[in-house]
Coordinates of C-alpha atoms in Angstrom, one line a residue:
M1 CA 0.1 -0.1 -0.1
S2 CA 1.6 3.0 -0.9
A3 CA 2.2 6.2 1.5
N4 CA -0.4 8.3 0.4
L5 CA -3.3 5.7 -0.1
T6 CA -2.7 4.7 3.5
I7 CA -2.5 8.5 4.7
K8 CA -6.2 8.9 3.1
T9 CA -8.1 6.0 4.8
F10 CA -7.3 7.9 7.9
R11 CA -7.6 11.6 6.9
K12 CA -11.1 12.0 8.5
E13 CA -9.7 11.1 11.8
M14 CA -7.3 13.7 12.1
S15 CA -8.3 16.9 14.1
W16 CA -6.0 19.6 15.9
V17 CA -8.4 20.4 18.6
R18 CA -10.1 18.3 20.7
K19 CA -12.1 18.4 24.1
T20 CA -13.1 14.8 26.0
E21 CA -14.6 14.4 28.9
Q22 CA -12.2 13.7 31.9
S23 CA -12.6 11.0 34.7
W24 CA -12.6 12.0 37.9
V25 CA -9.2 10.4 38.6
H26 CA -7.6 12.8 36.1
R27 CA -9.6 15.9 37.3
L28 CA -8.6 14.9 40.7
C29 CA -4.4 14.5 39.6
Q30 CA -5.0 17.8 37.7
Q31 CA -6.0 19.6 41.1
V32 CA -3.2 18.1 42.9
L33 CA -0.4 19.2 40.5
K34 CA -1.8 22.6 40.0
C35 CA -1.2 23.0 43.8
G36 CA 2.4 23.5 42.4
P37 CA 4.2 25.1 39.3
V38 CA 3.1 23.8 36.3
P39 CA 5.1 24.5 33.2
K40 CA 4.0 27.0 31.1
H41 CA 5.6 25.8 28.0
V42 CA 6.5 22.2 27.0
A43 CA 8.3 21.1 24.1
F44 CA 8.1 17.2 22.6
I45 CA 10.2 15.3 20.7
M46 CA 7.5 13.1 19.2
D47 CA 10.0 10.1 18.4
G48 CA 9.6 6.7 17.9
N49 CA 6.6 6.2 15.0
R50 CA 8.8 4.5 12.4
R51 CA 9.5 1.6 15.1
F52 CA 6.0 1.5 16.3
A53 CA 4.9 0.9 12.8
V54 CA 7.4 -1.7 12.8
K55 CA 6.6 -3.1 15.8
N56 CA 2.8 -3.6 15.2
S57 CA 2.9 -4.5 11.4
L58 CA 1.9 -1.3 10.1
E59 CA 3.0 1.0 7.0
R60 CA 5.5 3.8 8.3
A61 CA 2.7 5.9 7.2
E62 CA 0.4 4.7 9.6
G63 CA 3.1 4.9 12.2
H64 CA 3.5 8.9 11.4
I65 CA -0.4 9.1 11.5
M66 CA -0.7 7.6 14.8
G67 CA 1.8 9.7 15.8
F68 CA -0.1 12.8 15.1
E69 CA -3.5 11.3 16.7
K70 CA -1.4 11.3 19.9
L71 CA -0.2 14.8 19.3
A72 CA -3.9 15.7 19.3
K73 CA -4.4 14.0 22.5
A74 CA -1.2 15.5 24.1
L75 CA -2.2 19.3 23.3
E76 CA -5.6 18.2 25.5
W77 CA -3.8 16.7 28.2
C78 CA -1.5 20.4 28.4
S79 CA -4.3 22.7 28.1
N80 CA -6.2 20.7 30.9
L81 CA -3.5 21.2 32.8
G82 CA -2.8 24.9 31.9
I83 CA 0.0 24.4 29.8
M84 CA -1.0 27.0 27.2
E85 CA 2.4 26.5 24.9
V86 CA 3.4 23.7 22.9
T87 CA 6.1 23.2 20.7
V88 CA 6.7 20.1 18.6
Y89 CA 9.4 18.8 16.3
A90 CA 7.3 17.7 13.7
F91 CA 9.9 17.4 10.8
S92 CA 13.5 17.8 10.9
I93 CA 15.9 18.8 7.9
E94 CA 17.8 15.3 8.5
N95 CA 14.4 13.7 7.7
F96 CA 14.9 14.5 4.0
K97 CA 17.9 12.4 3.8
R98 CA 15.2 9.4 4.3
S99 CA 13.5 7.3 1.3
K100 CA 11.5 9.3 -1.0
D101 CA 8.2 7.4 -0.4
E102 CA 8.7 8.3 3.1
V103 CA 9.2 11.9 2.5
D104 CA 6.8 12.3 0.3
G105 CA 4.2 10.6 2.7
L106 CA 5.3 12.9 5.6
M107 CA 5.1 15.7 3.3
E108 CA 1.4 14.7 1.8
L109 CA 0.3 14.4 5.7
A110 CA 1.7 17.7 6.3
R111 CA -0.5 19.1 3.5
Q112 CA -3.4 17.2 5.1
K113 CA -2.8 18.2 8.3
F114 CA -3.2 22.2 7.6
A115 CA -5.6 21.5 5.3
K116 CA -7.9 20.2 8.2
L117 CA -6.5 23.2 10.4
L118 CA -8.1 25.5 7.6
Q119 CA -11.2 23.5 8.1
E120 CA -11.3 24.1 12.2
K121 CA -10.7 27.7 11.7
E122 CA -14.2 28.4 14.1
N123 CA -12.7 25.6 16.9
L124 CA -9.3 26.8 17.1
D125 CA -11.0 30.6 17.2
K126 CA -13.0 29.3 20.0
H127 CA -10.0 28.0 22.2
G128 CA -8.0 30.8 21.2
V129 CA -5.2 28.4 19.5
C130 CA -2.1 30.2 17.8
I131 CA -0.1 28.2 14.9
R132 CA 3.2 28.8 14.3
V133 CA 5.3 27.0 11.9
L134 CA 9.3 27.3 12.6
G135 CA 12.2 25.9 10.4
N136 CA 13.8 26.7 7.1
L137 CA 10.5 26.6 5.0
N138 CA 12.3 27.5 1.7
L139 CA 13.0 23.5 2.0
L140 CA 9.5 22.5 1.5
P141 CA 7.6 22.1 -1.6
H142 CA 5.9 25.0 -2.6
D143 CA 2.3 23.9 -1.7
V144 CA 3.1 23.1 1.3
Q145 CA 4.8 26.5 2.2
V146 CA 1.2 28.1 1.1
A147 CA -0.5 25.4 3.2
V148 CA 2.2 26.7 6.1
A149 CA 1.6 30.5 5.2
N150 CA -2.3 30.0 5.3
A151 CA -2.2 28.2 8.6
V152 CA -0.3 30.6 10.1
N153 CA -2.1 34.1 8.9
L154 CA -5.3 31.8 9.7
T155 CA -4.2 32.0 13.3
K156 CA -2.1 34.7 14.2
H157 CA -4.3 37.0 16.4
N158 CA -5.3 34.3 18.5
T159 CA -3.7 34.5 22.1
R160 CA -4.9 32.3 24.8
A161 CA -2.5 29.3 23.4
V162 CA 0.0 28.4 21.1
L163 CA 0.9 25.4 19.0
N164 CA 4.6 25.7 17.8
V165 CA 5.3 23.3 15.0
C166 CA 9.1 22.8 14.2
F167 CA 8.8 22.0 10.7
A168 CA 11.9 21.5 8.4
Y169 CA 14.1 22.5 11.3
T170 CA 17.3 21.9 13.2
S171 CA 18.6 24.3 15.9
R172 CA 22.0 24.5 13.9
D173 CA 20.2 26.1 11.2
E174 CA 18.2 28.3 13.1
I175 CA 21.3 29.6 15.1
C176 CA 23.2 29.8 11.8
S177 CA 19.9 31.7 10.0
A178 CA 20.0 34.3 13.2
M179 CA 23.9 34.8 12.8
R180 CA 23.1 35.7 8.9
D181 CA 20.1 38.1 10.0
V182 CA 22.4 39.8 12.3
A183 CA 25.1 40.3 9.9
H184 CA 22.9 42.0 7.5
G185 CA 21.8 44.0 9.8
V186 CA 25.3 45.5 10.5
E187 CA 26.1 45.2 6.2
Q188 CA 22.6 47.6 6.1
G189 CA 23.8 49.8 9.1
I190 CA 21.0 49.4 11.1
I191 CA 22.9 47.8 14.0
R192 CA 26.6 48.1 14.9
D193 CA 28.6 45.5 15.7
S194 CA 29.0 46.4 19.3
D195 CA 25.3 46.1 19.4
I196 CA 25.7 42.4 19.0
S197 CA 25.0 40.1 22.2
E198 CA 23.6 36.9 23.6
H199 CA 20.0 38.4 24.2
L200 CA 20.2 40.1 20.4
L201 CA 21.1 36.6 18.6
E202 CA 18.1 35.1 20.9
Q203 CA 15.8 37.8 19.9
C204 CA 16.9 36.3 15.9
L205 CA 15.8 32.9 16.7
Y206 CA 12.6 31.3 15.2
T207 CA 11.1 31.3 18.7
R208 CA 11.3 34.9 19.2
K209 CA 7.8 35.2 20.0
S210 CA 7.9 32.5 22.9
P211 CA 9.4 32.1 26.0
N212 CA 12.1 29.2 26.4
P213 CA 10.6 25.8 27.3
D214 CA 10.2 24.9 30.9
M215 CA 10.3 21.1 30.2
L216 CA 11.4 19.4 27.2
V217 CA 9.5 15.4 26.8
R218 CA 11.5 12.8 24.4
T219 CA 9.9 9.8 23.9
S220 CA 11.5 6.3 22.2
G221 CA 14.2 5.8 24.7
E222 CA 16.7 8.1 23.6
F223 CA 19.0 10.4 25.5
R224 CA 19.6 13.2 23.2
L225 CA 18.2 16.4 22.0
S226 CA 18.7 15.4 18.3
D227 CA 19.4 18.8 17.3
F228 CA 16.2 20.6 19.0
L229 CA 15.5 23.8 20.6
L230 CA 19.4 23.4 21.6
W231 CA 19.7 26.9 23.0
Q232 CA 16.2 27.4 24.1
T233 CA 16.5 24.4 26.0
T234 CA 19.8 25.4 28.5
Y235 CA 17.5 25.9 31.8
S236 CA 14.6 23.3 30.9
C237 CA 13.8 20.7 32.8
L238 CA 14.6 17.1 30.7
S239 CA 12.7 14.3 30.7
F240 CA 13.3 10.9 28.8
V241 CA 10.3 8.6 29.0
Q242 CA 11.3 5.0 27.3
V243 CA 8.2 4.5 25.4
L244 CA 7.8 5.4 21.8
W245 CA 5.4 8.4 20.9
P246 CA 2.1 6.7 20.0
D247 CA 2.0 5.0 23.5
F248 CA 2.6 7.9 25.3
S249 CA 0.4 8.7 27.9
I250 CA -1.1 11.3 30.0
W251 CA 0.8 9.5 33.2
H252 CA 4.5 9.8 31.4
L253 CA 2.9 13.8 31.4
Y254 CA 2.2 13.7 34.6
A255 CA 5.3 12.5 35.7
G256 CA 7.2 15.0 33.5
V257 CA 5.5 17.9 35.3
I258 CA 6.3 16.2 38.4
K259 CA 9.6 16.2 38.0
Y260 CA 9.7 19.6 36.6
Q261 CA 8.1 20.8 40.8
R262 CA 11.1 18.7 42.2
N263 CA 13.7 21.0 40.2
Y264 CA 11.7 24.1 39.9
K265 CA 13.5 26.0 42.1
A266 CA 17.0 24.9 41.2
I267 CA 16.1 26.1 37.7
Q268 CA 14.6 29.3 38.2
E269 CA 17.5 30.2 40.7
A270 CA 19.8 29.1 37.5
I271 CA 17.7 31.6 35.0
K272 CA 18.0 34.0 37.4
D273 CA 21.8 34.2 37.8
N274 CA 22.2 33.9 33.9
L275 CA 19.8 37.1 33.6
I276 CA 21.9 39.0 36.5
E277 CA 25.2 38.4 34.2
R278 CA 23.8 39.4 31.0
E279 CA 22.8 42.5 32.7
R280 CA 26.0 42.6 34.0
L281 CA 27.7 42.2 30.8
Q282 CA 25.4 44.6 28.7
K283 CA 26.2 47.5 31.2
E284 CA 30.0 47.0 30.7
S285 CA 29.7 46.7 27.2
D286 CA 27.6 50.1 27.1
Y287 CA 30.1 51.6 29.6
E288 CA 33.1 50.5 27.5
C289 CA 31.3 51.6 24.1
A290 CA 30.5 55.5 25.6
M291 CA 33.9 55.9 26.9
E292 CA 35.5 54.9 23.5
E293 CA 32.7 57.8 21.9
L294 CA 34.4 60.4 24.4
R295 CA 37.7 59.7 23.6
Q296 CA 37.0 60.0 19.9
K297 CA 36.1 63.4 20.7
Q298 CA 39.2 63.8 21.9
T299 CA 37.9 65.1 25.4
N300 CA 40.8 64.6 27.9
H301 CA 38.9 65.7 31.0
F302 CA 35.4 64.8 31.5
K303 CA 33.3 64.5 35.3
D304 CA 31.4 61.8 36.5
T305 CA 28.2 63.3 35.4
D306 CA 29.8 63.5 32.1
I307 CA 30.3 59.6 32.1
K308 CA 27.1 58.5 33.4
S309 CA 25.2 60.7 31.0
C310 CA 27.2 59.5 28.1
V311 CA 26.3 56.5 29.0
Q312 CA 22.6 56.7 29.5
D313 CA 22.6 58.6 26.1
Y314 CA 24.8 55.3 24.3
T315 CA 22.4 52.7 26.3
K316 CA 19.2 54.6 24.8
K317 CA 20.6 54.8 21.3
R318 CA 21.5 51.2 21.5
E319 CA 17.7 50.3 22.4
Q320 CA 16.2 52.2 19.5
R321 CA 18.9 50.6 16.6
I322 CA 18.1 47.2 17.9
K323 CA 14.3 48.3 18.3
M324 CA 14.6 49.3 14.5
F325 CA 16.6 46.4 13.2
L326 CA 14.2 43.9 15.0
D327 CA 11.0 45.5 13.8
D328 CA 12.8 45.0 10.3
L329 CA 13.4 41.4 10.4
E330 CA 9.7 41.3 11.7
R331 CA 8.5 42.9 8.5
R332 CA 10.7 40.8 6.5
R333 CA 9.5 37.7 8.3
N334 CA 5.7 38.3 7.9
K335 CA 6.2 39.2 4.1
F336 CA 7.6 36.0 3.8
F337 CA 3.9 34.6 4.9
D338 CA 2.1 37.2 3.4
D339 CA 3.7 36.9 -0.2
L340 CA 2.6 32.9 0.0
A341 CA -1.0 33.8 0.9
T342 CA -0.9 36.4 -1.8
D343 CA 0.2 33.2 -4.4
Q344 CA -2.5 31.1 -3.6
Q345 CA -5.4 33.7 -3.7
V346 CA -3.8 34.6 -7.4
T347 CA -3.7 30.7 -8.1
N348 CA -7.6 30.4 -7.0
A349 CA -8.6 33.6 -9.1
A350 CA -6.8 32.2 -12.1
A351 CA -8.7 28.8 -11.8
T352 CA -11.9 30.1 -11.4

């Protein structure tokens, strides 16, 4: 059976947003967990779909479809716990190295997922779900790019919950893309090389609109991140689960939350220390740059008040440059999605 044919047989079952009745046991468990800190943002490496298919004598495409079904359930579980942002590793750039049949099947599944999303606009708006697709989207077939753009534009104004789908993504590619954007900003004279910092680079990542994940869950028993959110998970609680993704259960999610709660204090202290160090380094950089400007003015004698005023002025101008740069970056990224959506409108108009 071909991958596309297998996928079509499951098409009616696929849904992004679900709401099912909970048992009293799960309602009780959730109330208990909510007595402690609950992650606001959880990331999933949904590993094991192919192995699940082999294990159960299924087509590989069926394994991926069951993986999507599990994702829909996991999103509901997260929502019930108050976890309002989820990021999933849907398709790595490395996955393009798989067989043509499997890649074609995954692209077809993506087309159908996003087509289904367009049909569920009312339900997505009702639950306030914003879909973001993160990755090097130029690597995807054009029609998949268009489907992604339509999905992103359709839900971009929703703010209650966020689903980040990492598609044609690796963390190394993301960081390289951010570095190229920063270099472009310096080339264009929007920012200076002295403006470059850890915080600025972070604002150029695909995930710039999201807080870093509080918790990362990986299934299938693998103990590695596979080039997923390497920057963003520095201070995340990592939970490695032995089961394959389609076998992942709500009890595994509960266990991950408990582990997060046990490590919460240490994680928050580490985050706080990092922020303090960032601020120290930025103040030090602003001071050195301001002093250099004073020296270039050939001012040999200046008062402490002059130094303080110069540093404050430099900091204000740096922040203005960075804002201008980030606004320009946001416009360029939005234009990418808008142009693709326009392509679709032109195609539809030509067809009629």
